[in-house]
Amino acid sequence: MPRQIWEKKEVYPFRALREGVGMNRIGILTSGGDAPGMNACIRAVVRVALSQGLEVWGIRHGYAGLIRGEMGPMDRGSVANIIHQGGTILGTARSPEFTTREGRALAIQIIHKAGIDGLVLIGGDGTFRGGTLLKEESGVDIVGVPGTIDNDVYGTDYSIGFDTAINTALEAIDRIRDTALSHDRLFFVEVMGHHTGFIALESGIAGGAEELIIPEVPENIDKLCRQLDASFRRGKRSAIVVVAEVEQPGNAFRIAQEVRDKAGFESKVCILGHIQRGGSPTAWDRILASKLGAAAVEALENGKGGHMLGEINGKIAYTPLKDTWEKKKELDSDLKELVKLLSG
Ligand code: F6P
């Protein structure tokens, strides 16, 4: 049951502010779509913060829970045995209320009542957009950690959850290839990615996709039909086209229909959907989550609020929260070229 913790202040008395640090109690929340590895990050934040003498309060259900005051103290045991679990033990949500000034004012009141001096936000660009405003309006120190399967956050090479998601998509593509080969079929496999093609590009390369449809490349169904036709004429009997969903699930059905109308190719469509969000995080995601969680606490302690902690070329990178959603992260153009070279 969520607890309205500020009513229980006497049960969890404030520790005296540590000299020179000014940071005593930090809050942590996960927001937006869940991503495998978020739990590993929560664990790292809690344990590193406790080891530094800070108190940590877990806020449930993202900004929606913050507005409702769903929060409580966390100890080392509260994050035991979660490193291997997908999802987020704190729960998450998308909160329309928080996008309003009134909603954020409620959240700010609660943050102050709870005596929270610093916040760790784990989420994607929408989370950091809200976090930027929250910081401006509350003055509370806020740091972000990129946690989204989409990998579309500026300021980090990889976001927590992406590696697991592409491996999940890859496993599905491999399985589809078995049946595509057996039946001599054309398949359209739709992957997630919000409005970007990161998941499609990397799972497509790893899965040997014949073609990719991603939002970063203007769609050209005539060209796709010509390329498929050419490869069937060369003797190919099956093909997999990986399609990015682009906001709305079902994009692959539309493309399959257009290909049928234009070139007469029959096909099957497989939408991977939320399967890509679940599952045990890969080692990569667990390690990245642990490193970034620890770095987030360090950043708060060192007065680096207002930044997102990412990893660029293997090194921890600080990016102003505002840049994480205002600037656009580009796809690796070499990888895009590679797809063209490799498609048989
Ligand atoms: O941001 C993660 C993500 O899974 C996107 O890839 C997808 O577009 C969206 O969330 C789906 O959101 P929801 O689960 O709220 O439908």
Coordinates of C-alpha atoms and ligand atoms in Angstrom, one line a residue:
M1 CA 0.0 0.0 0.0
P2 CA 1.4 3.4 -0.9
R3 CA 2.1 5.5 2.2
Q4 CA 1.8 9.3 2.7
I5 CA 5.2 9.5 4.2
W6 CA 5.3 13.1 5.2
E7 CA 2.6 12.3 7.8
K8 CA 5.1 9.9 9.4
K9 CA 8.0 12.3 9.6
E10 CA 8.6 11.6 13.2
V11 CA 9.1 7.9 12.4
Y12 CA 11.8 8.7 9.9
P13 CA 13.5 11.8 11.5
F14 CA 15.8 13.8 9.3
R15 CA 19.4 13.2 9.7
A16 CA 21.3 16.4 10.4
L17 CA 22.5 17.9 7.2
R18 CA 26.0 16.9 6.6
E19 CA 28.5 19.7 6.6
G20 CA 29.4 21.0 3.2
V21 CA 27.1 18.7 1.3
G22 CA 23.6 20.0 2.0
M23 CA 22.1 16.8 0.8
N24 CA 20.4 14.6 3.2
R25 CA 17.5 12.7 1.7
I26 CA 17.2 11.8 -2.0
G27 CA 14.1 10.5 -3.8
I28 CA 14.2 8.1 -6.7
L29 CA 11.5 7.4 -9.3
T30 CA 11.1 5.6 -12.6
S31 CA 8.9 7.2 -15.2
G32 CA 7.6 6.5 -18.8
G33 CA 7.9 3.0 -20.3
D34 CA 9.6 0.5 -18.1
A35 CA 13.0 -0.9 -19.3
P36 CA 15.0 -3.9 -18.3
G37 CA 17.8 -2.8 -16.1
M38 CA 15.8 -0.1 -14.2
N39 CA 15.8 -2.3 -11.2
A40 CA 19.6 -2.7 -11.3
C41 CA 19.8 1.1 -11.4
I42 CA 17.5 1.5 -8.5
R43 CA 19.6 -0.9 -6.5
A44 CA 22.8 0.9 -7.3
V45 CA 21.3 4.3 -6.4
V46 CA 20.0 3.0 -3.1
R47 CA 23.1 1.2 -2.0
V48 CA 25.6 3.8 -3.1
A49 CA 23.5 6.6 -1.5
L50 CA 23.1 4.6 1.8
S51 CA 26.9 4.0 1.8
Q52 CA 27.4 7.7 1.6
G53 CA 25.1 8.3 4.6
L54 CA 22.2 9.6 2.6
E55 CA 18.6 8.5 3.1
V56 CA 16.7 7.3 0.0
W57 CA 13.0 7.4 -0.5
G58 CA 11.4 5.4 -3.3
I59 CA 8.6 7.2 -5.1
R60 CA 6.1 4.9 -6.7
H61 CA 4.5 5.2 -10.2
G62 CA 6.7 8.0 -11.5
Y63 CA 5.4 11.6 -11.5
A64 CA 1.8 10.4 -11.0
G65 CA 2.8 8.8 -7.7
L66 CA 4.9 11.8 -6.7
I67 CA 1.8 14.0 -7.1
R68 CA -0.2 11.6 -4.9
G69 CA 2.7 11.4 -2.3
E70 CA 3.3 7.6 -2.8
M71 CA 6.7 7.3 -1.3
G72 CA 8.6 5.5 1.4
P73 CA 12.1 4.9 2.7
M74 CA 14.3 2.3 1.2
D75 CA 17.1 0.3 2.8
R76 CA 19.7 -2.2 1.4
G77 CA 17.3 -5.0 1.8
S78 CA 14.5 -3.4 -0.2
V79 CA 16.6 -3.7 -3.3
A80 CA 17.9 -7.3 -2.6
N81 CA 17.4 -9.8 -5.4
I82 CA 16.1 -7.4 -8.0
I83 CA 19.2 -7.1 -10.2
H84 CA 18.0 -9.8 -12.6
Q85 CA 14.3 -8.6 -12.7
G86 CA 12.8 -6.8 -15.7
G87 CA 10.3 -4.0 -15.1
T88 CA 10.7 -1.6 -12.1
I89 CA 9.9 -2.4 -8.5
L90 CA 8.9 1.2 -8.1
G91 CA 6.3 1.0 -10.8
T92 CA 6.0 3.6 -13.5
A93 CA 3.4 5.7 -15.3
R94 CA 2.8 8.4 -17.9
S95 CA 1.4 11.4 -16.1
P96 CA -0.6 14.0 -18.1
E97 CA -1.2 15.9 -14.8
F98 CA 2.5 16.4 -14.4
T99 CA 2.7 18.2 -17.8
T100 CA 0.6 21.0 -16.3
R101 CA 2.1 23.7 -14.0
E102 CA -0.6 22.9 -11.4
G103 CA 0.3 19.3 -11.4
R104 CA 4.0 20.1 -10.9
A105 CA 3.1 22.6 -8.1
L106 CA 1.5 19.7 -6.2
A107 CA 4.6 17.6 -6.8
I108 CA 6.8 20.4 -5.5
Q109 CA 4.7 20.8 -2.3
I110 CA 5.1 17.1 -1.6
I111 CA 8.8 17.1 -2.3
H112 CA 9.3 19.9 0.2
K113 CA 7.0 18.3 2.8
A114 CA 8.9 15.1 2.5
G115 CA 12.2 16.9 3.0
I116 CA 13.7 15.6 -0.2
D117 CA 16.7 17.6 -1.3
G118 CA 17.7 15.7 -4.4
L119 CA 15.9 13.5 -7.0
V120 CA 17.1 10.7 -9.3
L121 CA 14.9 10.3 -12.3
I122 CA 15.2 7.1 -14.4
G123 CA 13.4 7.4 -17.7
G124 CA 13.5 8.7 -21.2
D125 CA 13.1 12.1 -23.0
G126 CA 9.6 12.7 -21.7
T127 CA 10.8 12.1 -18.1
F128 CA 13.6 14.6 -18.5
R129 CA 11.4 17.2 -20.1
G130 CA 9.3 17.0 -17.0
G131 CA 12.4 16.9 -14.8
T132 CA 13.8 20.1 -16.4
L133 CA 10.6 22.0 -15.6
L134 CA 10.5 20.5 -12.1
K135 CA 14.1 21.6 -11.4
E136 CA 13.4 25.2 -12.7
E137 CA 10.2 25.5 -10.7
S138 CA 11.3 23.8 -7.4
G139 CA 15.1 24.5 -7.2
V140 CA 15.5 20.9 -6.1
D141 CA 18.7 19.2 -7.3
I142 CA 17.7 16.7 -10.0
V143 CA 19.7 14.2 -12.0
G144 CA 18.6 11.9 -14.8
V145 CA 19.6 8.4 -15.8
P146 CA 18.6 7.3 -19.3
G147 CA 16.3 4.2 -19.0
T148 CA 14.3 3.4 -22.1
I149 CA 14.4 0.6 -24.6
D150 CA 14.2 3.1 -27.5
N151 CA 17.8 4.4 -27.0
D152 CA 16.6 7.8 -28.3
V153 CA 18.0 10.0 -25.5
Y154 CA 20.7 12.5 -26.5
G155 CA 23.8 12.4 -24.3
T156 CA 24.5 8.7 -24.0
D157 CA 25.6 6.0 -26.5
Y158 CA 23.1 3.5 -24.9
S159 CA 20.2 3.8 -22.6
I160 CA 19.4 1.2 -20.0
G161 CA 17.1 -1.5 -21.5
F162 CA 18.1 -1.0 -25.1
D163 CA 20.5 -4.0 -25.2
T164 CA 18.0 -6.3 -23.7
A165 CA 15.3 -5.1 -26.1
I166 CA 17.4 -5.6 -29.2
N167 CA 18.3 -9.1 -28.0
T168 CA 14.7 -9.9 -27.4
A169 CA 13.8 -8.6 -30.8
L170 CA 16.7 -10.6 -32.3
E171 CA 15.6 -13.8 -30.8
A172 CA 12.1 -13.3 -32.3
I173 CA 13.6 -12.4 -35.7
D174 CA 15.7 -15.6 -35.6
R175 CA 12.6 -17.7 -34.8
I176 CA 10.7 -16.0 -37.6
R177 CA 13.5 -16.8 -40.0
D178 CA 13.0 -20.5 -39.3
T179 CA 9.4 -20.4 -40.3
A180 CA 10.0 -17.9 -43.2
L181 CA 12.6 -20.3 -44.6
S182 CA 10.4 -23.3 -44.2
H183 CA 7.5 -21.7 -46.0
D184 CA 9.3 -19.5 -48.5
R185 CA 7.6 -16.5 -47.1
L186 CA 8.1 -12.8 -46.8
F187 CA 7.7 -11.4 -43.3
F188 CA 7.3 -7.9 -41.9
V189 CA 8.5 -7.8 -38.3
E190 CA 7.5 -4.7 -36.4
V191 CA 9.7 -3.5 -33.5
M192 CA 9.3 -0.7 -31.0
G193 CA 11.4 2.5 -30.9
H194 CA 8.9 5.4 -30.4
H195 CA 9.7 7.8 -33.3
T196 CA 13.2 6.4 -33.9
G197 CA 14.8 3.5 -35.7
F198 CA 17.5 2.5 -33.1
I199 CA 15.9 -0.9 -32.2
A200 CA 15.0 -1.6 -35.8
L201 CA 18.5 -0.8 -37.1
E202 CA 20.5 -2.8 -34.5
S203 CA 18.1 -5.8 -34.3
G204 CA 17.8 -5.8 -38.1
I205 CA 21.6 -5.9 -38.6
A206 CA 22.0 -8.6 -36.1
G207 CA 19.1 -10.6 -37.5
G208 CA 20.3 -10.3 -41.1
A209 CA 17.1 -8.4 -42.2
E210 CA 16.8 -8.1 -45.9
E211 CA 15.4 -4.6 -45.6
L212 CA 14.6 -2.0 -43.0
I213 CA 11.9 0.6 -42.7
I214 CA 12.9 3.3 -40.3
P215 CA 11.7 6.8 -39.8
E216 CA 15.1 8.3 -40.3
V217 CA 15.0 7.2 -44.0
P218 CA 12.2 8.5 -46.2
E219 CA 9.8 5.7 -46.9
N220 CA 9.8 4.5 -50.5
I221 CA 7.5 1.5 -51.0
D222 CA 8.2 1.4 -54.8
K223 CA 11.9 1.0 -54.1
L224 CA 11.2 -1.6 -51.4
C225 CA 9.1 -3.6 -53.9
R226 CA 11.9 -3.3 -56.5
Q227 CA 14.5 -4.5 -54.1
L228 CA 12.4 -7.4 -52.9
D229 CA 11.6 -8.4 -56.5
A230 CA 15.3 -8.3 -57.4
S231 CA 16.3 -10.5 -54.5
F232 CA 13.5 -13.0 -55.3
R233 CA 14.7 -13.1 -58.9
R234 CA 18.2 -13.8 -57.7
G235 CA 16.8 -16.9 -56.1
K236 CA 15.9 -15.8 -52.6
R237 CA 12.8 -17.6 -51.4
S238 CA 12.1 -15.8 -48.2
A239 CA 12.8 -12.4 -46.7
I240 CA 12.5 -10.5 -43.5
V241 CA 11.8 -6.7 -43.4
V242 CA 12.2 -5.1 -40.0
V243 CA 9.8 -2.2 -39.6
A244 CA 9.9 0.5 -36.9
E245 CA 6.5 1.0 -35.4
V246 CA 6.8 4.9 -35.3
E247 CA 4.5 5.9 -32.6
Q248 CA 1.6 3.7 -33.4
P249 CA 1.7 -0.1 -33.4
G250 CA 0.5 -1.6 -36.7
N251 CA 2.7 0.3 -39.2
A252 CA 3.9 -3.0 -40.6
F253 CA 0.3 -4.0 -41.6
R254 CA 0.0 -0.8 -43.7
I255 CA 3.4 -1.5 -45.4
A256 CA 2.6 -5.1 -46.0
Q257 CA -0.7 -4.1 -47.6
E258 CA 1.0 -1.5 -49.9
V259 CA 3.6 -4.0 -51.0
R260 CA 0.8 -6.5 -51.8
D261 CA -1.1 -3.8 -53.7
K262 CA 1.9 -2.6 -55.7
A263 CA 3.9 -5.7 -56.3
G264 CA 1.5 -8.6 -55.5
F265 CA 3.8 -10.1 -52.8
E266 CA 1.9 -12.0 -50.1
S267 CA 3.4 -11.7 -46.7
K268 CA 2.9 -12.3 -43.0
V269 CA 3.2 -9.6 -40.3
C270 CA 4.5 -10.1 -36.8
I271 CA 4.2 -7.2 -34.3
L272 CA 6.6 -7.8 -31.4
G273 CA 5.1 -5.1 -29.2
H274 CA 5.5 -5.0 -25.5
I275 CA 7.4 -8.3 -25.4
Q276 CA 10.4 -6.1 -26.1
R277 CA 9.9 -4.2 -22.8
G278 CA 10.0 -7.2 -20.5
G279 CA 12.5 -9.9 -19.5
S280 CA 15.6 -10.2 -17.5
P281 CA 18.2 -7.5 -18.4
T282 CA 21.4 -8.5 -20.2
A283 CA 24.7 -8.3 -18.4
W284 CA 25.4 -5.1 -20.5
D285 CA 22.2 -3.5 -19.2
R286 CA 22.9 -4.5 -15.6
I287 CA 26.4 -3.1 -15.7
L288 CA 25.4 0.1 -17.4
A289 CA 22.6 0.6 -14.9
S290 CA 24.9 0.0 -12.0
K291 CA 27.5 2.4 -13.3
L292 CA 25.0 5.2 -14.1
G293 CA 23.1 4.7 -10.8
A294 CA 26.3 5.1 -8.8
A295 CA 27.3 8.1 -11.0
A296 CA 23.9 9.7 -10.3
V297 CA 24.4 9.7 -6.6
E298 CA 27.9 11.1 -7.0
A299 CA 26.6 13.8 -9.2
L300 CA 24.0 14.9 -6.6
E301 CA 26.7 15.0 -3.9
N302 CA 29.0 17.0 -6.1
G303 CA 26.5 19.7 -6.9
K304 CA 26.0 18.5 -10.5
G305 CA 22.2 18.6 -10.3
G306 CA 20.4 19.5 -13.6
H307 CA 22.3 16.9 -15.6
M308 CA 21.7 13.4 -17.1
L309 CA 24.4 10.8 -16.5
G310 CA 25.1 8.9 -19.6
E311 CA 28.0 6.9 -21.1
I312 CA 29.8 8.1 -24.2
N313 CA 32.8 6.1 -25.5
G314 CA 32.9 4.1 -22.3
K315 CA 33.2 7.2 -20.0
I316 CA 30.5 8.8 -17.8
A317 CA 29.2 11.9 -19.5
Y318 CA 27.2 14.8 -18.0
T319 CA 24.6 16.3 -20.3
P320 CA 22.3 19.2 -19.2
L321 CA 18.8 17.8 -18.7
K322 CA 17.4 20.2 -21.2
D323 CA 19.7 19.0 -24.0
T324 CA 18.6 15.4 -23.5
W325 CA 15.2 16.0 -25.0
E326 CA 15.8 19.2 -27.0
K327 CA 18.7 17.8 -29.0
K328 CA 18.2 14.9 -31.4
K329 CA 20.3 11.8 -31.1
E330 CA 21.3 10.6 -34.6
L331 CA 21.4 7.0 -35.8
D332 CA 24.9 5.7 -36.6
S333 CA 25.2 6.5 -40.4
D334 CA 27.8 3.8 -40.9
L335 CA 25.4 1.2 -39.6
K336 CA 22.7 2.4 -41.9
E337 CA 25.1 2.0 -44.8
L338 CA 26.0 -1.5 -43.6
V339 CA 22.5 -2.6 -43.9
K340 CA 22.4 -1.8 -47.6
L341 CA 25.7 -3.6 -48.1
L342 CA 24.7 -6.7 -46.3
S343 CA 21.2 -7.2 -47.5
G344 CA 21.4 -10.2 -49.9
Ligands
F6P1 O1 9.2 4.3 -24.9 C1 9.1 2.9 -24.8 C2 8.0 2.4 -25.7 O2 7.9 1.0 -25.6 C3 8.0 2.8 -27.2 O3 8.9 2.0 -27.9 C4 6.6 2.7 -27.5 O4 6.3 3.5 -28.7 C5 5.9 3.2 -26.3 O5 6.8 3.0 -25.2 C6 4.6 2.4 -26.0 O6 4.0 3.0 -24.8 P1 2.9 2.4 -24.0 O7 3.4 1.1 -23.3 O8 2.5 3.4 -23.0 O9 1.8 2.0 -25.0

